């Protein structure tokens, strides 16, 4: 099950999804347009799209973060403090959590309830 299948549940918790595309499947730098293409391919209708190659003031901010290191990641950031409350990794390299959509929803719910 994809995150797009739980996007309304996440929205109903008062949380917004920000989709950040670091790179395309062809290895090209992610842009807002290619993120939007991925967004639709993933069946998403909720959230914001960001292309990491267009991140300002420094491009590739997400790709160069300690969370990425050649893999995808999920973050929960509290709006009022801008603190990272939870992080998980996903992708093909070993050592990733690769949580299901249901597990991510449970984490979002836990963070919202704790705040």
N, CA, C and O atoms as a MOPAC input file, in Angstrom:
PM7 MOZYME 1SCF
protein

 N      0.84800 1    -1.17700 1     0.00000 1
 C      0.00000 1     0.00000 1     0.00000 1
 C      0.89400 1     1.24000 1     0.00000 1
 O      1.87000 1     1.30500 1     0.74600 1
 N      0.56600 1     2.19500 1    -0.81500 1
 C      1.34300 1     3.42800 1    -0.94300 1
 C      0.87200 1     4.49800 1     0.03100 1
 O     -0.25500 1     4.46400 1     0.52400 1
 N      1.76100 1     5.44600 1     0.29600 1
 C      1.39600 1     6.57300 1     1.15500 1
 C      0.19600 1     7.30900 1     0.56900 1
 O     -0.63400 1     7.82900 1     1.31400 1
 N      0.09700 1     7.35900 1    -0.75900 1
 C     -1.04500 1     8.04400 1    -1.37100 1
 C     -2.37200 1     7.42300 1    -0.93000 1
 O     -3.40300 1     8.09500 1    -0.96300 1
 N     -2.36300 1     6.15100 1    -0.51900 1
 C     -3.59600 1     5.50400 1    -0.07600 1
 C     -4.04600 1     5.98100 1     1.30500 1
 O     -5.20100 1     5.78100 1     1.68100 1
 N     -3.15100 1     6.60600 1     2.05900 1
 C     -3.50200 1     7.10300 1     3.39800 1
 C     -3.42200 1     8.61600 1     3.48100 1
 O     -3.47200 1     9.18900 1     4.57000 1
 N     -3.29900 1     9.26600 1     2.32100 1
 C     -3.10000 1    10.71700 1     2.32400 1
 C     -4.25400 1    11.47200 1     2.97300 1
 O     -4.02300 1    12.47300 1     3.65200 1
 N     -5.48300 1    11.02000 1     2.78300 1
 C     -6.61900 1    11.70100 1     3.41600 1
 C     -6.58900 1    11.51900 1     4.93400 1
 O     -6.93200 1    12.43700 1     5.68000 1
 N     -6.18000 1    10.33500 1     5.38600 1
 C     -6.06000 1    10.08600 1     6.83000 1
 C     -5.02500 1    11.02200 1     7.44700 1
 O     -5.23200 1    11.56700 1     8.53100 1
 N     -3.92400 1    11.19800 1     6.74900 1
 C     -2.87700 1    12.10600 1     7.22300 1
 C     -3.40200 1    13.53500 1     7.26400 1
 O     -3.19300 1    14.24600 1     8.24700 1
 N     -4.08400 1    13.96000 1     6.20000 1
 C     -4.66800 1    15.30700 1     6.16900 1
 C     -5.66000 1    15.50200 1     7.29900 1
 O     -5.68900 1    16.55500 1     7.93600 1
 N     -6.48200 1    14.47300 1     7.55100 1
 C     -7.49400 1    14.58100 1     8.60100 1
 C     -6.88000 1    14.72900 1     9.99300 1
 O     -7.54900 1    15.19100 1    10.91700 1
 N     -5.61200 1    14.34100 1    10.15200 1
 C     -4.89600 1    14.54200 1    11.42000 1
 C     -4.34100 1    15.96100 1    11.52600 1
 O     -3.73700 1    16.32000 1    12.53600 1
 N     -4.54700 1    16.77300 1    10.47300 1
 C     -4.04000 1    18.14100 1    10.47900 1
 C     -2.59900 1    18.23300 1    10.00500 1
 O     -1.90400 1    19.20800 1    10.29300 1
 N     -2.15800 1    17.22200 1     9.28200 1
 C     -0.77800 1    17.13800 1     8.81500 1
 C     -0.76500 1    17.27500 1     7.29300 1
 O     -1.68200 1    16.81800 1     6.61200 1
 N      0.27200 1    17.90100 1     6.77700 1
 C      0.41900 1    18.02000 1     5.32900 1
 C      1.62200 1    17.21500 1     4.87500 1
 O      2.62500 1    17.11800 1     5.58100 1
 N      1.50700 1    16.63700 1     3.68100 1
 C      2.60400 1    15.87800 1     3.09900 1
 C      3.37400 1    16.79300 1     2.15300 1
 O      2.78500 1    17.49900 1     1.33400 1
 N      4.67700 1    16.77000 1     2.27600 1
 C      5.54600 1    17.45600 1     1.31900 1
 C      6.34600 1    16.37700 1     0.61400 1
 O      7.15200 1    15.68200 1     1.23200 1
 N      6.12100 1    16.24400 1    -0.66400 1
 C      6.83200 1    15.26900 1    -1.48400 1
 C      8.09200 1    15.93900 1    -2.00000 1
 O      8.00500 1    16.95100 1    -2.69600 1
 N      9.25100 1    15.40600 1    -1.68100 1
 C     10.52600 1    15.95600 1    -2.15100 1
 C     11.14900 1    14.93000 1    -3.08900 1
 O     11.42900 1    13.80000 1    -2.68900 1
 N     11.36200 1    15.32800 1    -4.33000 1
 C     11.99600 1    14.43100 1    -5.29100 1
 C     13.46500 1    14.80100 1    -5.40200 1
 O     13.81900 1    15.84700 1    -5.94700 1
 N     14.31400 1    13.92500 1    -4.87600 1
 C     15.75400 1    14.15800 1    -4.94000 1
 C     16.26700 1    13.94000 1    -6.35400 1
 O     16.99000 1    14.77400 1    -6.89900 1
 N     15.88700 1    12.81400 1    -6.94000 1
 C     16.30200 1    12.45200 1    -8.29700 1
 C     15.17300 1    11.68100 1    -8.97000 1
 O     14.36700 1    11.02900 1    -8.30700 1
 N     15.12900 1    11.76600 1   -10.28400 1
 C     14.15800 1    10.97900 1   -11.03900 1
 C     14.63600 1     9.53300 1   -11.10900 1
 O     15.76700 1     9.23300 1   -10.72600 1
 N     13.78900 1     8.64500 1   -11.59200 1
 C     14.19600 1     7.24900 1   -11.75300 1
 C     15.34700 1     7.12700 1   -12.74400 1
 O     16.11000 1     6.16200 1   -12.69100 1
 N     15.47800 1     8.09700 1   -13.64800 1
 C     16.57900 1     8.09800 1   -14.62000 1
 C     17.84700 1     8.72700 1   -14.04200 1
 O     18.85800 1     8.83600 1   -14.73500 1
 N     17.79300 1     9.14500 1   -12.76400 1
 C     18.96500 1     9.72200 1   -12.11300 1
 C     19.16500 1    11.20500 1   -12.35000 1
 O     20.19800 1    11.76300 1   -11.98100 1
 N     18.17800 1    11.84800 1   -12.96600 1
 C     18.26900 1    13.28800 1   -13.20000 1
 C     17.85700 1    14.05100 1   -11.94300 1
 O     17.05900 1    13.54600 1   -11.15300 1
 N     18.38900 1    15.26200 1   -11.74600 1
 C     18.00500 1    16.04900 1   -10.56900 1
 C     16.49500 1    16.29800 1   -10.52900 1
 O     15.86900 1    16.58800 1   -11.54900 1
 N     15.93400 1    16.18100 1    -9.34000 1
 C     14.50300 1    16.40700 1    -9.17200 1
 C     14.15000 1    17.87700 1    -9.28600 1
 O     14.83700 1    18.73700 1    -8.73400 1
 N     13.07600 1    18.16000 1   -10.00300 1
 C     12.54400 1    19.51900 1   -10.13000 1
 C     11.09900 1    19.51300 1    -9.64800 1
 O     10.52500 1    18.44900 1    -9.41300 1
 N     10.52000 1    20.67800 1    -9.50300 1
 C      9.11200 1    20.74200 1    -9.10900 1
 C      8.24300 1    20.02000 1   -10.13900 1
 O      7.28600 1    19.34000 1    -9.77000 1
 N      8.56500 1    20.16100 1   -11.41800 1
 C      7.78300 1    19.51000 1   -12.46500 1
 C      7.91100 1    17.98800 1   -12.41000 1
 O      6.91200 1    17.27700 1   -12.51600 1
 N      9.14500 1    17.48400 1   -12.24300 1
 C      9.30800 1    16.02600 1   -12.18700 1
 C      8.74000 1    15.45900 1   -10.89200 1
 O      8.28300 1    14.31600 1   -10.86400 1
 N      8.76600 1    16.24300 1    -9.82700 1
 C      8.12900 1    15.81900 1    -8.57700 1
 C      6.62700 1    15.69000 1    -8.79200 1
 O      6.01100 1    14.71800 1    -8.35600 1
 N      6.04600 1    16.67200 1    -9.46400 1
 C      4.60400 1    16.64500 1    -9.73100 1
 C      4.24000 1    15.44100 1   -10.59600 1
 O      3.19200 1    14.82900 1   -10.39100 1
 N      5.09900 1    15.09500 1   -11.56600 1
 C      4.87200 1    13.90300 1   -12.39300 1
 C      4.86800 1    12.65200 1   -11.51400 1
 O      3.99000 1    11.79900 1   -11.64200 1
 N      5.86500 1    12.54800 1   -10.61100 1
 C      5.93000 1    11.40900 1    -9.69900 1
 C      4.70600 1    11.37000 1    -8.78600 1
 O      4.11500 1    10.31300 1    -8.56700 1
 N      4.34100 1    12.52400 1    -8.26600 1
 C      3.18400 1    12.70400 1    -7.38700 1
 C      1.95200 1    12.05100 1    -8.02100 1
 O      1.24900 1    11.27600 1    -7.37300 1
 N      1.70000 1    12.37100 1    -9.28500 1
 C      0.53300 1    11.81300 1    -9.97000 1
 C      0.69600 1    10.32100 1   -10.25600 1
 O     -0.26100 1     9.55700 1   -10.13000 1
 N      1.89800 1     9.90500 1   -10.63900 1
 C      2.16300 1     8.49300 1   -10.88500 1
 C      1.92900 1     7.66500 1    -9.62700 1
 O      1.47300 1     6.52400 1    -9.70300 1
 N      2.24200 1     8.24300 1    -8.47400 1
 C      2.05600 1     7.55100 1    -7.19400 1
 C      0.59900 1     7.57000 1    -6.73800 1
 O      0.26100 1     6.98700 1    -5.70800 1
 N     -0.26100 1     8.23700 1    -7.50400 1
 C     -1.67300 1     8.29900 1    -7.14300 1
 C     -1.99700 1     9.34600 1    -6.09900 1
 O     -3.07000 1     9.31400 1    -5.49700 1
 N     -1.07800 1    10.27500 1    -5.87800 1
 C     -1.27700 1    11.29500 1    -4.84600 1
 C     -2.18000 1    12.42200 1    -5.34900 1
 O     -2.15900 1    12.78700 1    -6.52500 1
 N     -2.96700 1    12.95500 1    -4.42900 1
 C     -3.78800 1    14.14100 1    -4.70100 1
 C     -3.63300 1    15.16800 1    -3.59000 1
 O     -4.14900 1    16.28100 1    -3.70100 1
 N     -2.93300 1    14.81400 1    -2.52600 1
 C     -2.73100 1    15.69300 1    -1.36700 1
 C     -1.25000 1    16.00100 1    -1.20500 1
 O     -0.40800 1    15.12100 1    -1.38100 1
 N     -0.93600 1    17.22500 1    -0.87500 1
 C      0.43200 1    17.56900 1    -0.53600 1
 C      1.06100 1    18.58200 1    -1.46300 1
 O      0.44300 1    19.07400 1    -2.40700 1
 N      2.29700 1    18.87300 1    -1.16600 1
 C      3.09900 1    19.85200 1    -1.88100 1
 C      4.26000 1    19.13800 1    -2.55200 1
 O      4.72500 1    18.11300 1    -2.05300 1
 N      4.73700 1    19.66200 1    -3.67300 1
 C      5.85600 1    19.05800 1    -4.39600 1
 C      7.06400 1    19.98300 1    -4.38800 1
 O      6.94600 1    21.19000 1    -4.59900 1
 N      8.22000 1    19.39500 1    -4.14100 1
 C      9.48400 1    20.12400 1    -4.13200 1
 C     10.48400 1    19.34600 1    -4.97700 1
 O     10.59000 1    18.12600 1    -4.85200 1
 N     11.20300 1    20.03400 1    -5.82000 1
 C     12.31000 1    19.42700 1    -6.55900 1
 C     13.60700 1    19.81000 1    -5.87400 1
 O     13.92700 1    20.99400 1    -5.76900 1
 N     14.35900 1    18.82200 1    -5.40700 1
 C     15.55500 1    19.11100 1    -4.60300 1
 C     16.61600 1    19.88600 1    -5.37000 1
 O     17.39700 1    20.61700 1    -4.76100 1
 N     16.66300 1    19.74600 1    -6.68100 1
 C     17.66100 1    20.51000 1    -7.43800 1
 C     17.32500 1    21.99400 1    -7.44500 1
 O     18.16400 1    22.82300 1    -7.79800 1
 N     16.09000 1    22.33200 1    -7.05100 1
 C     15.66000 1    23.72800 1    -6.99600 1
 C     15.52900 1    24.23900 1    -5.56100 1
 O     15.02300 1    25.34000 1    -5.34200 1
 N     15.97700 1    23.45300 1    -4.58500 1
 C     15.91700 1    23.87800 1    -3.18900 1
 C     16.75400 1    25.14200 1    -3.01800 1
 O     17.87000 1    25.24000 1    -3.52800 1
 N     16.19900 1    26.09800 1    -2.29800 1
 C     16.91100 1    27.36000 1    -2.08300 1
 C     17.16600 1    27.54600 1    -0.60100 1
 O     16.33100 1    27.12000 1     0.19700 1
 N     18.23900 1    28.13800 1    -0.19000 1
 C     19.24500 1    28.78900 1    -1.02900 1
 C     20.29600 1    27.83800 1    -1.59400 1
 O     21.13100 1    28.25900 1    -2.39400 1
 N     20.27200 1    26.55500 1    -1.19300 1
 C     21.29300 1    25.62200 1    -1.66100 1
 C     20.62500 1    24.41000 1    -2.31600 1
 O     19.93200 1    23.65400 1    -1.63600 1
 N     20.82000 1    24.21100 1    -3.62500 1
 C     20.26800 1    23.02800 1    -4.27100 1
 C     20.81700 1    21.74300 1    -3.65000 1
 O     21.92900 1    21.72200 1    -3.12300 1
 N     20.02500 1    20.67800 1    -3.72000 1
 C     20.37500 1    19.35200 1    -3.21800 1
 C     20.45800 1    19.29800 1    -1.68900 1
 O     21.13800 1    18.43500 1    -1.13300 1
 N     19.77700 1    20.20400 1    -1.02300 1
 C     19.78600 1    20.22700 1     0.43600 1
 C     19.30900 1    18.90000 1     1.01900 1
 O     19.91800 1    18.37900 1     1.95300 1
 N     18.24300 1    18.36100 1     0.48300 1
 C     17.71900 1    17.09700 1     1.01000 1
 C     18.63800 1    15.93500 1     0.65400 1
 O     18.91200 1    15.07700 1     1.49400 1
 N     19.11900 1    15.90500 1    -0.60000 1
 C     19.99100 1    14.81800 1    -1.03700 1
 C     21.29100 1    14.79700 1    -0.23700 1
 O     21.86600 1    13.73100 1    -0.01600 1
 N     21.75100 1    15.95700 1     0.19200 1
 C     22.99500 1    16.05300 1     0.96000 1
 C     22.78400 1    15.97700 1     2.46500 1
 O     23.74300 1    16.08300 1     3.22900 1
 N     21.54700 1    15.79600 1     2.89700 1
 C     21.26800 1    15.75800 1     4.33000 1
 C     21.73300 1    14.43500 1     4.92500 1
 O     21.91400 1    13.45600 1     4.20100 1
 N     21.92700 1    14.40200 1     6.23300 1
 C     22.31600 1    13.14200 1     6.87200 1
 C     21.21000 1    12.08700 1     6.82600 1
 O     21.45900 1    10.92100 1     7.13200 1
 N     19.99500 1    12.48100 1     6.44800 1
 C     18.89000 1    11.52600 1     6.36300 1
 C     18.91500 1    10.74900 1     5.05400 1
 O     18.44900 1     9.61100 1     5.00500 1
 N     19.44900 1    11.34100 1     3.99900 1
 C     19.35200 1    10.75200 1     2.66500 1
 C     20.42500 1     9.68900 1     2.41600 1
 O     20.13800 1     8.49200 1     2.42200 1
 N     21.62500 1    10.12700 1     2.20400 1
 C     22.75300 1     9.24000 1     1.93200 1
 C     22.36400 1     8.15800 1     0.91400 1
 O     22.50200 1     6.96100 1     1.16900 1
 N     21.87600 1     8.61300 1    -0.23800 1
 C     21.55100 1     7.70400 1    -1.31600 1
 C     20.26600 1     6.92600 1    -1.14900 1
 O     20.07500 1     5.90500 1    -1.81100 1
 N     19.39100 1     7.37500 1    -0.29300 1
 C     18.12000 1     6.66900 1    -0.09400 1
 C     17.02200 1     7.67500 1     0.20000 1
 O     17.29200 1     8.85400 1     0.43200 1
 N     15.80500 1     7.21100 1     0.18900 1
 C     14.68300 1     8.07300 1     0.53600 1
 C     14.47900 1     8.12000 1     2.03400 1
 O     15.02300 1     7.29700 1     2.77000 1
 N     13.70100 1     9.07500 1     2.48000 1
 C     13.43200 1     9.17900 1     3.90900 1
 C     12.09100 1     9.83900 1     4.14000 1
 O     11.57100 1    10.54300 1     3.27500 1
 N     11.54300 1     9.60800 1     5.30400 1
 C     10.29600 1    10.21400 1     5.75100 1
 C     10.60200 1    10.98900 1     7.01800 1
 O     11.30300 1    10.49500 1     7.90200 1
 N     10.08100 1    12.19700 1     7.10800 1
 C     10.26100 1    13.03700 1     8.28800 1
 C      8.90600 1    13.50500 1     8.77900 1
 O      7.98500 1    13.71600 1     7.99000 1
 N      8.79500 1    13.66500 1    10.06400 1
 C      7.65300 1    14.37600 1    10.63400 1
 C      8.24100 1    15.57600 1    11.36400 1
 O      9.03500 1    15.43400 1    12.29400 1
 N      7.83300 1    16.75700 1    10.92300 1
 C      8.33700 1    18.01000 1    11.48400 1
 C      7.15200 1    18.76600 1    12.08300 1
 O      6.13600 1    18.97700 1    11.41900 1
 N      7.29400 1    19.16800 1    13.33700 1
 C      6.24200 1    19.95300 1    13.99400 1
 C      6.27300 1    21.38200 1    13.47500 1
 O      7.32500 1    22.02100 1    13.46400 1
 N      5.12800 1    21.88000 1    13.04900 1
 C      5.05200 1    23.23500 1    12.50500 1
 C      5.44900 1    24.30900 1    13.49900 1
 O      6.15800 1    25.25100 1    13.14600 1
 N      4.99800 1    24.17800 1    14.74300 1
 C      5.23900 1    25.25500 1    15.69800 1
 C      6.69300 1    25.36100 1    16.12500 1
 O      7.16100 1    26.45600 1    16.43800 1
 N      7.41600 1    24.25300 1    16.14700 1
 C      8.81900 1    24.30100 1    16.57700 1
 C      9.80100 1    24.09300 1    15.42800 1
 O     10.97900 1    24.43100 1    15.54600 1
 N      9.31600 1    23.53400 1    14.31200 1
 C     10.15100 1    23.15200 1    13.16600 1
 C     11.19400 1    22.11500 1    13.57400 1
 O     12.24500 1    22.00700 1    12.94300 1
 N     10.90600 1    21.35900 1    14.62100 1
 C     11.78700 1    20.27300 1    15.06600 1
 C     11.38900 1    18.98300 1    14.37400 1
 O     10.20700 1    18.71100 1    14.16600 1
 N     12.38300 1    18.20000 1    14.02500 1
 C     12.12800 1    16.88200 1    13.46400 1
 C     11.72300 1    15.97600 1    14.62100 1
 O     12.49500 1    15.75800 1    15.55400 1
 N     10.50900 1    15.45700 1    14.54700 1
 C      9.97000 1    14.61800 1    15.61300 1
 C     10.15400 1    13.12900 1    15.34100 1
 O     10.10400 1    12.31700 1    16.26400 1
 N     10.36800 1    12.76900 1    14.07000 1
 C     10.48000 1    11.36200 1    13.70700 1
 C     11.12600 1    11.27200 1    12.32900 1
 O     10.91500 1    12.14500 1    11.48600 1
 N     11.90700 1    10.22800 1    12.09600 1
 C     12.52600 1    10.01000 1    10.78000 1
 C     12.62800 1     8.51200 1    10.51800 1
 O     12.83500 1     7.71600 1    11.43400 1
 N     12.47900 1     8.15300 1     9.26100 1
 C     12.61000 1     6.76700 1     8.83100 1
 C     13.18500 1     6.76500 1     7.41600 1
 O     12.97900 1     7.71400 1     6.65900 1
 N     13.89700 1     5.71100 1     7.06400 1
 C     14.48700 1     5.63900 1     5.73100 1
 C     13.78300 1     4.57800 1     4.88900 1
 O     13.22700 1     3.60800 1     5.40500 1
 N     13.82800 1     4.79600 1     3.58700 1
 C     13.28000 1     3.79800 1     2.67400 1
 C     14.08000 1     3.79800 1     1.37700 1
 O     14.76500 1     4.76800 1     1.05500 1
 N     13.98400 1     2.71700 1     0.65100 1
 C     14.70000 1     2.57900 1    -0.60800 1
 C     15.38100 1     1.23400 1    -0.70200 1
 O     15.11900 1     0.32600 1     0.08700 1
 N     16.25400 1     1.12300 1    -1.67200 1
 C     16.87800 1    -0.16700 1    -1.94300 1
 C     18.14100 1    -0.46700 1    -1.14500 1
 O     18.42400 1    -1.64600 1    -0.93000 1
 N     18.92400 1     0.51500 1    -0.69000 1
 C     20.12500 1     0.13700 1     0.09000 1
 C     19.73800 1    -0.60200 1     1.36700 1
 O     18.66600 1    -0.37300 1     1.92800 1
 N     20.61000 1    -1.47800 1     1.81500 1
 C     20.31600 1    -2.21500 1     3.04900 1
 C     20.33200 1    -1.27200 1     4.24500 1
 O     20.93600 1    -0.20000 1     4.19800 1
 N     19.66800 1    -1.68100 1     5.30700 1
 C     19.63200 1    -0.87900 1     6.52000 1
 C     18.47400 1     0.09400 1     6.59200 1
 O     18.40800 1     0.89200 1     7.52600 1
 N     17.55800 1     0.05400 1     5.63400 1
 C     16.40000 1     0.94300 1     5.63800 1
 C     15.21400 1     0.28500 1     6.32700 1
 O     15.07700 1    -0.93800 1     6.31600 1
 N     14.35600 1     1.10900 1     6.92700 1
 C     13.16500 1     0.58400 1     7.59200 1
 C     12.10500 1     0.14700 1     6.58900 1
 O     11.43700 1    -0.86400 1     6.80600 1
 N     11.93800 1     0.89100 1     5.49100 1
 C     10.93900 1     0.56700 1     4.46300 1
 C      9.56500 1     0.28500 1     5.06700 1
 O      8.97700 1    -0.77000 1     4.83000 1
 N      9.06200 1     1.23700 1     5.84800 1
 C      7.77300 1     1.07600 1     6.51400 1
 C      6.62800 1     1.04200 1     5.51000 1
 O      6.71600 1     1.61600 1     4.42500 1
 N      5.56600 1     0.36800 1     5.88700 1
 C      4.35000 1     0.35600 1     5.07900 1
 C      3.59700 1     1.67100 1     5.29700 1
 O      3.90700 1     2.43600 1     6.21000 1
 N      2.61200 1     1.91100 1     4.44700 1
 C      1.77800 1     3.11200 1     4.61000 1
 C      1.08300 1     3.09000 1     5.96500 1
 O      0.97900 1     4.12100 1     6.63000 1
 N      0.60700 1     1.91800 1     6.37400 1
 C     -0.07100 1     1.80500 1     7.66800 1
 C      0.86700 1     2.12700 1     8.82000 1
 O      0.46000 1     2.77000 1     9.78800 1
 N      2.11500 1     1.69100 1     8.72900 1
 C      3.09300 1     1.98300 1     9.78100 1
 C      3.41200 1     3.48400 1     9.82400 1
 O      3.57200 1     4.06000 1    10.90000 1
 N      3.50100 1     4.09800 1     8.66300 1
 C      3.75700 1     5.54600 1     8.62800 1
 C      2.57700 1     6.29400 1     9.23600 1
 O      2.77400 1     7.22900 1    10.01200 1
 N      1.36400 1     5.89900 1     8.89700 1
 C      0.18000 1     6.53400 1     9.48300 1
 C      0.18600 1     6.38700 1    11.00000 1
 O     -0.16300 1     7.33000 1    11.71100 1
 N      0.57300 1     5.22900 1    11.50400 1
 C      0.65200 1     5.02300 1    12.95500 1
 C      1.67300 1     5.96300 1    13.58300 1
 O      1.44100 1     6.48700 1    14.67300 1
 N      2.80500 1     6.18500 1    12.90800 1
 C      3.82800 1     7.10100 1    13.42800 1
 C      3.32200 1     8.54300 1    13.41200 1
 O      3.53500 1     9.28900 1    14.36700 1
 N      2.65000 1     8.93300 1    12.32300 1
 C      2.08600 1    10.28700 1    12.24900 1
 C      1.07800 1    10.47900 1    13.37400 1
 O      1.08700 1    11.50500 1    14.05300 1
 N      0.22200 1     9.50500 1    13.56800 1
 C     -0.79200 1     9.57700 1    14.63000 1
 C     -0.12400 1     9.70500 1    16.00800 1
 O     -0.55400 1    10.51100 1    16.83200 1
 N      0.91000 1     8.92100 1    16.25400 1
 C      1.61200 1     8.96700 1    17.54800 1
 C      2.24600 1    10.33100 1    17.78200 1
 O      2.17700 1    10.86300 1    18.89000 1
 N      2.86200 1    10.90200 1    16.75300 1
 C      3.49100 1    12.22300 1    16.90800 1
 C      2.44700 1    13.29000 1    17.15400 1
 O      2.63400 1    14.15000 1    18.01500 1
 N      1.34100 1    13.25200 1    16.40700 1
 C      0.26800 1    14.24200 1    16.58700 1
 C     -0.29300 1    14.15100 1    17.99900 1
 O     -0.51500 1    15.17300 1    18.64900 1
 N     -0.52200 1    12.93700 1    18.47100 1
 C     -1.06200 1    12.76400 1    19.82500 1
 C     -0.08700 1    13.22200 1    20.89000 1
 O     -0.50900 1    13.73300 1    21.92800 1
 N      1.21700 1    13.05300 1    20.65900 1
 C      2.22400 1    13.46800 1    21.64100 1
 C      2.41600 1    14.97900 1    21.68300 1
 O      2.82600 1    15.53100 1    22.70400 1
 N      2.11800 1    15.64600 1    20.57000 1
 C      2.29100 1    17.10700 1    20.52800 1
 C      1.13300 1    17.74700 1    21.20200 1
 O      1.06700 1    18.97400 1    21.28500 1

